[in-house]
Short mmCIF file of N, CA, C and O in Angstrom, two decimals:
data_model
loop_
_atom_site.label_atom_id
_atom_site.label_comp_id
_atom_site.label_asym_id
_atom_site.label_seq_id
_atom_site.Cartn_x
_atom_site.Cartn_y
_atom_site.Cartn_z
N MET A 1 2.14 -20.12 11.30
CA MET A 1 1.34 -19.19 12.08
C MET A 1 1.70 -17.76 11.67
O MET A 1 2.85 -17.42 11.49
N SER A 2 0.71 -16.93 11.52
CA SER A 2 0.92 -15.54 11.12
C SER A 2 0.80 -14.61 12.32
O SER A 2 -0.06 -14.79 13.17
N ASP A 3 1.67 -13.62 12.35
CA ASP A 3 1.67 -12.66 13.44
C ASP A 3 1.62 -11.25 12.87
O ASP A 3 2.08 -10.99 11.76
N TRP A 4 1.10 -10.33 13.65
CA TRP A 4 1.11 -8.92 13.30
C TRP A 4 2.45 -8.32 13.73
O TRP A 4 2.91 -8.57 14.85
N ILE A 5 3.06 -7.53 12.86
CA ILE A 5 4.37 -6.95 13.12
C ILE A 5 4.24 -5.43 13.14
O ILE A 5 3.67 -4.83 12.21
N ASN A 6 4.76 -4.80 14.19
CA ASN A 6 4.80 -3.35 14.25
C ASN A 6 5.76 -2.83 13.19
O ASN A 6 6.92 -3.26 13.13
N ILE A 7 5.28 -1.88 12.38
CA ILE A 7 6.09 -1.30 11.31
C ILE A 7 6.56 0.10 11.68
O ILE A 7 7.71 0.45 11.48
N CYS A 8 5.62 0.91 12.18
CA CYS A 8 5.96 2.28 12.57
C CYS A 8 4.85 2.83 13.45
O CYS A 8 3.80 2.21 13.61
N ASP A 9 5.11 4.00 14.03
CA ASP A 9 4.07 4.68 14.80
C ASP A 9 3.01 5.22 13.84
O ASP A 9 3.33 5.64 12.73
N GLU A 10 1.77 5.23 14.30
CA GLU A 10 0.69 5.80 13.48
C GLU A 10 1.01 7.25 13.10
O GLU A 10 0.71 7.69 11.99
N ALA A 11 1.65 8.00 13.99
CA ALA A 11 1.99 9.40 13.74
C ALA A 11 2.99 9.57 12.60
O ALA A 11 3.11 10.66 12.03
N ASP A 12 3.70 8.50 12.23
CA ASP A 12 4.66 8.56 11.12
C ASP A 12 3.97 8.58 9.76
O ASP A 12 4.61 8.91 8.76
N LEU A 13 2.71 8.22 9.72
CA LEU A 13 1.97 8.12 8.47
C LEU A 13 0.92 9.21 8.39
O LEU A 13 -0.03 9.22 9.16
N VAL A 14 1.11 10.14 7.48
CA VAL A 14 0.19 11.27 7.29
C VAL A 14 -0.96 10.82 6.38
O VAL A 14 -0.72 10.22 5.32
N ALA A 15 -2.19 11.09 6.79
CA ALA A 15 -3.36 10.72 5.98
C ALA A 15 -3.25 11.32 4.59
O ALA A 15 -2.87 12.48 4.42
N GLY A 16 -3.57 10.52 3.59
CA GLY A 16 -3.53 10.96 2.20
C GLY A 16 -2.20 10.75 1.51
O GLY A 16 -2.02 11.11 0.36
N THR A 17 -1.25 10.14 2.24
CA THR A 17 0.08 9.90 1.67
C THR A 17 0.51 8.47 1.95
O THR A 17 -0.15 7.73 2.67
N GLY A 18 1.67 8.12 1.42
CA GLY A 18 2.23 6.80 1.66
C GLY A 18 3.64 6.88 2.19
O GLY A 18 4.29 7.92 2.09
N ILE A 19 4.09 5.78 2.75
CA ILE A 19 5.48 5.62 3.16
C ILE A 19 5.95 4.25 2.70
O ILE A 19 5.14 3.37 2.41
N CYS A 20 7.25 4.10 2.63
CA CYS A 20 7.83 2.81 2.30
C CYS A 20 8.47 2.23 3.55
O CYS A 20 9.14 2.95 4.30
N ALA A 21 8.25 0.95 3.78
CA ALA A 21 8.84 0.27 4.93
C ALA A 21 9.32 -1.11 4.48
O ALA A 21 8.87 -1.63 3.45
N LEU A 22 10.22 -1.68 5.26
CA LEU A 22 10.68 -3.03 4.99
C LEU A 22 9.92 -4.02 5.85
O LEU A 22 9.76 -3.82 7.05
N LEU A 23 9.45 -5.08 5.23
CA LEU A 23 8.87 -6.22 5.92
C LEU A 23 9.76 -7.40 5.54
O LEU A 23 9.65 -7.92 4.43
N GLY A 24 10.69 -7.72 6.42
CA GLY A 24 11.74 -8.67 6.04
C GLY A 24 12.60 -8.02 4.98
O GLY A 24 13.14 -6.94 5.19
N ASP A 25 12.69 -8.66 3.81
CA ASP A 25 13.46 -8.12 2.69
C ASP A 25 12.59 -7.40 1.67
O ASP A 25 13.09 -6.94 0.65
N GLU A 26 11.28 -7.34 1.91
CA GLU A 26 10.35 -6.77 0.93
C GLU A 26 10.04 -5.31 1.24
O GLU A 26 9.75 -4.95 2.38
N GLN A 27 10.07 -4.47 0.19
CA GLN A 27 9.61 -3.09 0.32
C GLN A 27 8.10 -3.07 0.23
O GLN A 27 7.53 -3.63 -0.71
N VAL A 28 7.47 -2.43 1.19
CA VAL A 28 6.01 -2.36 1.26
C VAL A 28 5.60 -0.89 1.28
O VAL A 28 6.15 -0.09 2.03
N ALA A 29 4.62 -0.55 0.43
CA ALA A 29 4.05 0.80 0.42
C ALA A 29 2.83 0.79 1.33
O ALA A 29 1.92 -0.02 1.16
N ILE A 30 2.83 1.70 2.32
CA ILE A 30 1.75 1.75 3.31
C ILE A 30 1.05 3.09 3.17
O ILE A 30 1.70 4.13 3.10
N PHE A 31 -0.27 3.06 3.13
CA PHE A 31 -1.09 4.26 2.92
C PHE A 31 -2.16 4.39 3.99
O PHE A 31 -2.67 3.39 4.48
N LYS A 32 -2.50 5.64 4.29
CA LYS A 32 -3.61 5.94 5.20
C LYS A 32 -4.52 6.93 4.47
O LYS A 32 -4.08 7.99 4.03
N THR A 33 -5.80 6.57 4.35
CA THR A 33 -6.74 7.42 3.63
C THR A 33 -7.18 8.61 4.49
O THR A 33 -7.20 8.52 5.71
N ARG A 34 -7.53 9.68 3.82
CA ARG A 34 -8.01 10.88 4.54
C ARG A 34 -9.44 10.70 5.03
O ARG A 34 -9.76 11.08 6.15
N LYS A 35 -10.27 10.14 4.18
CA LYS A 35 -11.70 10.07 4.48
C LYS A 35 -12.02 9.25 5.72
O LYS A 35 -12.70 9.72 6.62
N ASP A 36 -11.52 8.03 5.77
CA ASP A 36 -11.88 7.16 6.90
C ASP A 36 -10.68 6.68 7.72
O ASP A 36 -10.83 5.84 8.59
N GLN A 37 -9.49 7.22 7.42
CA GLN A 37 -8.27 6.86 8.15
C GLN A 37 -7.94 5.37 8.06
O GLN A 37 -7.26 4.82 8.94
N ALA A 38 -8.41 4.71 7.01
CA ALA A 38 -8.10 3.29 6.79
C ALA A 38 -6.64 3.14 6.36
O ALA A 38 -6.08 4.02 5.71
N VAL A 39 -6.05 2.02 6.71
CA VAL A 39 -4.65 1.74 6.38
C VAL A 39 -4.60 0.57 5.39
O VAL A 39 -5.29 -0.43 5.57
N TYR A 40 -3.77 0.73 4.35
CA TYR A 40 -3.59 -0.29 3.33
C TYR A 40 -2.11 -0.50 3.10
O TYR A 40 -1.31 0.42 3.29
N ALA A 41 -1.74 -1.69 2.64
CA ALA A 41 -0.35 -1.98 2.32
C ALA A 41 -0.27 -2.86 1.08
O ALA A 41 -0.98 -3.87 0.97
N ILE A 42 0.58 -2.45 0.15
CA ILE A 42 0.84 -3.22 -1.07
C ILE A 42 2.35 -3.22 -1.32
O ILE A 42 3.08 -2.41 -0.74
N GLY A 43 2.81 -4.10 -2.20
CA GLY A 43 4.21 -4.09 -2.58
C GLY A 43 4.57 -2.74 -3.18
O GLY A 43 3.78 -2.13 -3.89
N ASN A 44 5.77 -2.27 -2.92
CA ASN A 44 6.21 -0.95 -3.39
C ASN A 44 6.70 -0.99 -4.83
O ASN A 44 6.80 0.04 -5.48
N TYR A 45 6.96 -2.17 -5.37
CA TYR A 45 7.53 -2.30 -6.71
C TYR A 45 6.45 -2.16 -7.78
O TYR A 45 5.48 -2.91 -7.79
N ASP A 46 6.61 -1.19 -8.67
CA ASP A 46 5.71 -0.99 -9.80
C ASP A 46 6.18 -1.92 -10.93
O ASP A 46 7.24 -1.68 -11.51
N PRO A 47 5.41 -2.97 -11.25
CA PRO A 47 5.86 -3.93 -12.26
C PRO A 47 5.84 -3.37 -13.69
O PRO A 47 6.48 -3.93 -14.57
N ILE A 48 5.16 -2.27 -13.91
CA ILE A 48 5.12 -1.66 -15.24
C ILE A 48 6.28 -0.68 -15.40
O ILE A 48 7.02 -0.72 -16.38
N GLY A 49 6.49 0.17 -14.40
CA GLY A 49 7.60 1.12 -14.43
C GLY A 49 8.92 0.51 -14.01
O GLY A 49 9.97 1.11 -14.18
N LYS A 50 8.85 -0.69 -13.44
CA LYS A 50 10.03 -1.44 -13.01
C LYS A 50 10.90 -0.66 -12.01
O LYS A 50 12.12 -0.56 -12.17
N ALA A 51 10.24 -0.11 -10.99
CA ALA A 51 10.94 0.63 -9.93
C ALA A 51 10.12 0.58 -8.64
O ALA A 51 8.90 0.43 -8.67
N ASN A 52 10.80 0.74 -7.53
CA ASN A 52 10.15 0.78 -6.21
C ASN A 52 9.66 2.20 -5.93
O ASN A 52 10.38 3.00 -5.35
N VAL A 53 8.43 2.51 -6.39
CA VAL A 53 7.93 3.88 -6.32
C VAL A 53 6.48 4.02 -5.87
O VAL A 53 6.00 5.14 -5.69
N LEU A 54 5.75 2.95 -5.67
CA LEU A 54 4.32 3.08 -5.41
C LEU A 54 4.00 3.86 -4.15
O LEU A 54 2.96 4.52 -4.06
N SER A 55 4.89 3.85 -3.16
CA SER A 55 4.65 4.61 -1.93
C SER A 55 4.59 6.11 -2.20
O SER A 55 4.05 6.86 -1.40
N ARG A 56 5.12 6.55 -3.33
CA ARG A 56 5.10 7.97 -3.69
C ARG A 56 3.95 8.32 -4.63
O ARG A 56 3.87 9.44 -5.14
N GLY A 57 3.04 7.37 -4.85
CA GLY A 57 1.91 7.59 -5.74
C GLY A 57 0.83 8.45 -5.10
O GLY A 57 0.88 8.79 -3.92
N ILE A 58 -0.17 8.78 -5.91
CA ILE A 58 -1.28 9.62 -5.47
C ILE A 58 -2.47 8.74 -5.12
O ILE A 58 -2.91 7.93 -5.93
N LEU A 59 -2.99 8.91 -3.90
CA LEU A 59 -4.17 8.16 -3.46
C LEU A 59 -5.43 8.74 -4.08
O LEU A 59 -5.54 9.95 -4.28
N GLY A 60 -6.39 7.87 -4.33
CA GLY A 60 -7.67 8.31 -4.85
C GLY A 60 -8.64 7.15 -4.87
O GLY A 60 -8.43 6.13 -4.22
N SER A 61 -9.70 7.33 -5.62
CA SER A 61 -10.68 6.25 -5.78
C SER A 61 -11.21 6.28 -7.20
O SER A 61 -11.30 7.33 -7.84
N ILE A 62 -11.53 5.11 -7.68
CA ILE A 62 -12.20 4.94 -8.97
C ILE A 62 -13.41 4.09 -8.67
O ILE A 62 -13.27 2.92 -8.29
N GLY A 63 -14.59 4.70 -8.78
CA GLY A 63 -15.79 4.02 -8.35
C GLY A 63 -15.70 3.77 -6.85
O GLY A 63 -15.41 4.68 -6.09
N ASP A 64 -15.90 2.53 -6.45
CA ASP A 64 -15.81 2.17 -5.03
C ASP A 64 -14.41 1.68 -4.63
O ASP A 64 -14.19 1.30 -3.49
N GLU A 65 -13.48 1.67 -5.58
CA GLU A 65 -12.15 1.13 -5.31
C GLU A 65 -11.19 2.21 -4.84
O GLU A 65 -11.06 3.25 -5.47
N VAL A 66 -10.50 1.94 -3.74
CA VAL A 66 -9.45 2.83 -3.25
C VAL A 66 -8.17 2.44 -3.99
O VAL A 66 -7.80 1.26 -4.00
N VAL A 67 -7.52 3.40 -4.62
CA VAL A 67 -6.38 3.11 -5.48
C VAL A 67 -5.22 4.06 -5.21
O VAL A 67 -5.38 5.12 -4.61
N VAL A 68 -4.05 3.65 -5.71
CA VAL A 68 -2.90 4.54 -5.79
C VAL A 68 -2.50 4.59 -7.26
O VAL A 68 -2.48 3.56 -7.94
N ALA A 69 -2.21 5.79 -7.74
CA ALA A 69 -1.72 5.97 -9.11
C ALA A 69 -0.20 5.97 -9.06
O ALA A 69 0.41 6.74 -8.31
N SER A 70 0.41 5.10 -9.84
CA SER A 70 1.87 5.06 -9.88
C SER A 70 2.42 6.40 -10.33
O SER A 70 1.89 7.01 -11.27
N PRO A 71 3.49 6.89 -9.69
CA PRO A 71 4.06 8.17 -10.11
C PRO A 71 4.78 8.09 -11.47
O PRO A 71 5.11 9.12 -12.04
N LEU A 72 4.98 6.89 -11.99
CA LEU A 72 5.70 6.77 -13.26
C LEU A 72 4.76 6.87 -14.47
O LEU A 72 4.79 7.84 -15.19
N TYR A 73 3.94 5.86 -14.68
CA TYR A 73 3.07 5.84 -15.86
C TYR A 73 1.60 5.97 -15.51
O TYR A 73 0.75 5.83 -16.36
N LYS A 74 1.30 6.25 -14.25
CA LYS A 74 -0.05 6.58 -13.77
C LYS A 74 -1.05 5.43 -13.77
O LYS A 74 -2.24 5.65 -13.66
N GLN A 75 -0.60 4.17 -13.87
CA GLN A 75 -1.53 3.06 -13.72
C GLN A 75 -2.03 3.06 -12.28
O GLN A 75 -1.32 3.46 -11.36
N HIS A 76 -3.27 2.61 -12.12
CA HIS A 76 -3.90 2.57 -10.81
C HIS A 76 -3.87 1.16 -10.25
O HIS A 76 -4.24 0.21 -10.94
N PHE A 77 -3.45 1.05 -8.99
CA PHE A 77 -3.43 -0.23 -8.30
C PHE A 77 -4.42 -0.20 -7.15
O PHE A 77 -4.41 0.72 -6.33
N ASN A 78 -5.30 -1.21 -7.11
CA ASN A 78 -6.29 -1.33 -6.04
C ASN A 78 -5.56 -1.61 -4.73
O ASN A 78 -4.74 -2.54 -4.66
N LEU A 79 -5.84 -0.82 -3.70
CA LEU A 79 -5.12 -0.97 -2.44
C LEU A 79 -5.57 -2.17 -1.61
O LEU A 79 -4.89 -2.57 -0.68
N GLN A 80 -6.71 -2.76 -1.94
CA GLN A 80 -7.15 -3.97 -1.23
C GLN A 80 -6.59 -5.23 -1.87
O GLN A 80 -6.13 -6.13 -1.18
N SER A 81 -6.63 -5.29 -3.20
CA SER A 81 -6.23 -6.51 -3.89
C SER A 81 -4.86 -6.44 -4.54
O SER A 81 -4.27 -7.48 -4.84
N GLY A 82 -4.35 -5.23 -4.81
CA GLY A 82 -3.09 -5.08 -5.53
C GLY A 82 -3.24 -5.13 -7.04
O GLY A 82 -2.28 -4.93 -7.77
N GLN A 83 -4.45 -5.37 -7.53
CA GLN A 83 -4.70 -5.50 -8.97
C GLN A 83 -4.54 -4.16 -9.70
O GLN A 83 -5.04 -3.14 -9.22
N CYS A 84 -3.86 -4.17 -10.84
CA CYS A 84 -3.76 -2.99 -11.69
C CYS A 84 -5.06 -2.86 -12.47
O CYS A 84 -5.52 -3.83 -13.09
N LEU A 85 -5.68 -1.69 -12.45
CA LEU A 85 -6.96 -1.51 -13.11
C LEU A 85 -6.84 -1.42 -14.63
O LEU A 85 -7.76 -1.78 -15.34
N GLU A 86 -5.72 -0.92 -15.11
CA GLU A 86 -5.57 -0.73 -16.56
C GLU A 86 -4.96 -1.94 -17.28
O GLU A 86 -5.12 -2.08 -18.48
N GLU A 87 -4.25 -2.78 -16.55
CA GLU A 87 -3.54 -3.90 -17.16
C GLU A 87 -4.00 -5.22 -16.53
O GLU A 87 -3.55 -5.58 -15.45
N GLU A 88 -4.86 -5.92 -17.24
CA GLU A 88 -5.33 -7.21 -16.74
C GLU A 88 -4.14 -8.16 -16.59
O GLU A 88 -3.26 -8.19 -17.43
N GLY A 89 -4.10 -8.88 -15.50
CA GLY A 89 -3.01 -9.82 -15.26
C GLY A 89 -1.80 -9.21 -14.57
O GLY A 89 -0.85 -9.93 -14.27
N VAL A 90 -1.83 -7.91 -14.32
CA VAL A 90 -0.72 -7.25 -13.61
C VAL A 90 -1.21 -6.88 -12.22
O VAL A 90 -2.27 -6.27 -12.07
N SER A 91 -0.44 -7.26 -11.21
CA SER A 91 -0.82 -6.92 -9.83
C SER A 91 0.44 -6.87 -8.97
O SER A 91 1.50 -7.32 -9.38
N VAL A 92 0.27 -6.33 -7.79
CA VAL A 92 1.31 -6.34 -6.76
C VAL A 92 0.73 -7.05 -5.55
O VAL A 92 -0.48 -7.16 -5.40
N LYS A 93 1.60 -7.50 -4.69
CA LYS A 93 1.16 -8.19 -3.48
C LYS A 93 0.45 -7.21 -2.56
O LYS A 93 0.85 -6.06 -2.44
N SER A 94 -0.61 -7.66 -1.92
CA SER A 94 -1.28 -6.84 -0.91
C SER A 94 -1.08 -7.51 0.45
O SER A 94 -0.91 -8.72 0.55
N TYR A 95 -1.06 -6.69 1.49
CA TYR A 95 -0.79 -7.15 2.84
C TYR A 95 -1.91 -6.69 3.77
O TYR A 95 -2.33 -5.54 3.69
N PRO A 96 -2.36 -7.56 4.69
CA PRO A 96 -3.28 -7.09 5.71
C PRO A 96 -2.59 -6.03 6.57
O PRO A 96 -1.43 -6.21 6.96
N ALA A 97 -3.27 -4.92 6.83
CA ALA A 97 -2.71 -3.82 7.62
C ALA A 97 -3.75 -3.34 8.61
O ALA A 97 -4.95 -3.41 8.35
N ARG A 98 -3.27 -2.81 9.73
CA ARG A 98 -4.18 -2.27 10.74
C ARG A 98 -3.43 -1.28 11.62
O ARG A 98 -2.20 -1.20 11.60
N ILE A 99 -4.22 -0.52 12.38
CA ILE A 99 -3.69 0.35 13.42
C ILE A 99 -4.08 -0.27 14.75
O ILE A 99 -5.25 -0.54 15.00
N GLU A 100 -3.08 -0.52 15.59
CA GLU A 100 -3.32 -1.15 16.88
C GLU A 100 -2.45 -0.47 17.93
O GLU A 100 -1.22 -0.46 17.81
N ASN A 101 -3.09 0.12 18.94
CA ASN A 101 -2.36 0.80 20.02
C ASN A 101 -1.35 1.83 19.51
O ASN A 101 -0.22 1.88 19.98
N GLY A 102 -1.77 2.61 18.49
CA GLY A 102 -0.92 3.66 17.97
C GLY A 102 0.18 3.19 17.04
O GLY A 102 1.05 3.96 16.66
N GLN A 103 0.15 1.91 16.66
CA GLN A 103 1.16 1.33 15.77
C GLN A 103 0.52 0.90 14.46
O GLN A 103 -0.59 0.36 14.45
N ILE A 104 1.23 1.13 13.36
CA ILE A 104 0.84 0.55 12.07
C ILE A 104 1.41 -0.87 12.08
O ILE A 104 2.61 -1.06 12.32
N GLN A 105 0.54 -1.84 11.85
CA GLN A 105 0.96 -3.23 11.86
C GLN A 105 0.63 -3.91 10.54
O GLN A 105 -0.41 -3.62 9.94
N LEU A 106 1.52 -4.79 10.11
CA LEU A 106 1.28 -5.63 8.95
C LEU A 106 1.29 -7.08 9.41
O LEU A 106 2.00 -7.44 10.34
N LYS A 107 0.48 -7.89 8.72
CA LYS A 107 0.42 -9.30 9.07
C LYS A 107 1.44 -10.06 8.25
O LYS A 107 1.42 -10.00 7.02
N ALA A 108 2.35 -10.71 8.92
CA ALA A 108 3.36 -11.52 8.24
C ALA A 108 2.75 -12.87 7.88
O ALA A 108 1.95 -13.43 8.63
N SER A 109 3.13 -13.37 6.72
CA SER A 109 2.58 -14.68 6.31
C SER A 109 3.63 -15.74 6.31
O SER A 109 4.79 -15.49 6.42
#
């Protein structure tokens, strides 16, 4: 059974930026968009740069895809699927995320 887990207060997450949080033992990069205040969560580990840095990346969009650009080598990761746009076969885990009663929540699997 999957449950939603409170990660932080909504006020802790500034629109247009990311934060890193722990979900169990996993580092998760959590983002809130400026345009529609949507919340996304992906693994924080950049498999190309081999470091936990994605939460410090730059948010943007390519076409209809909401992405984060890694601060290391600038590859773009889709915030819904975790797929790297430049490297076929490279992706990070994506997590269901939401704002509920002023809390950022992630769904544990």
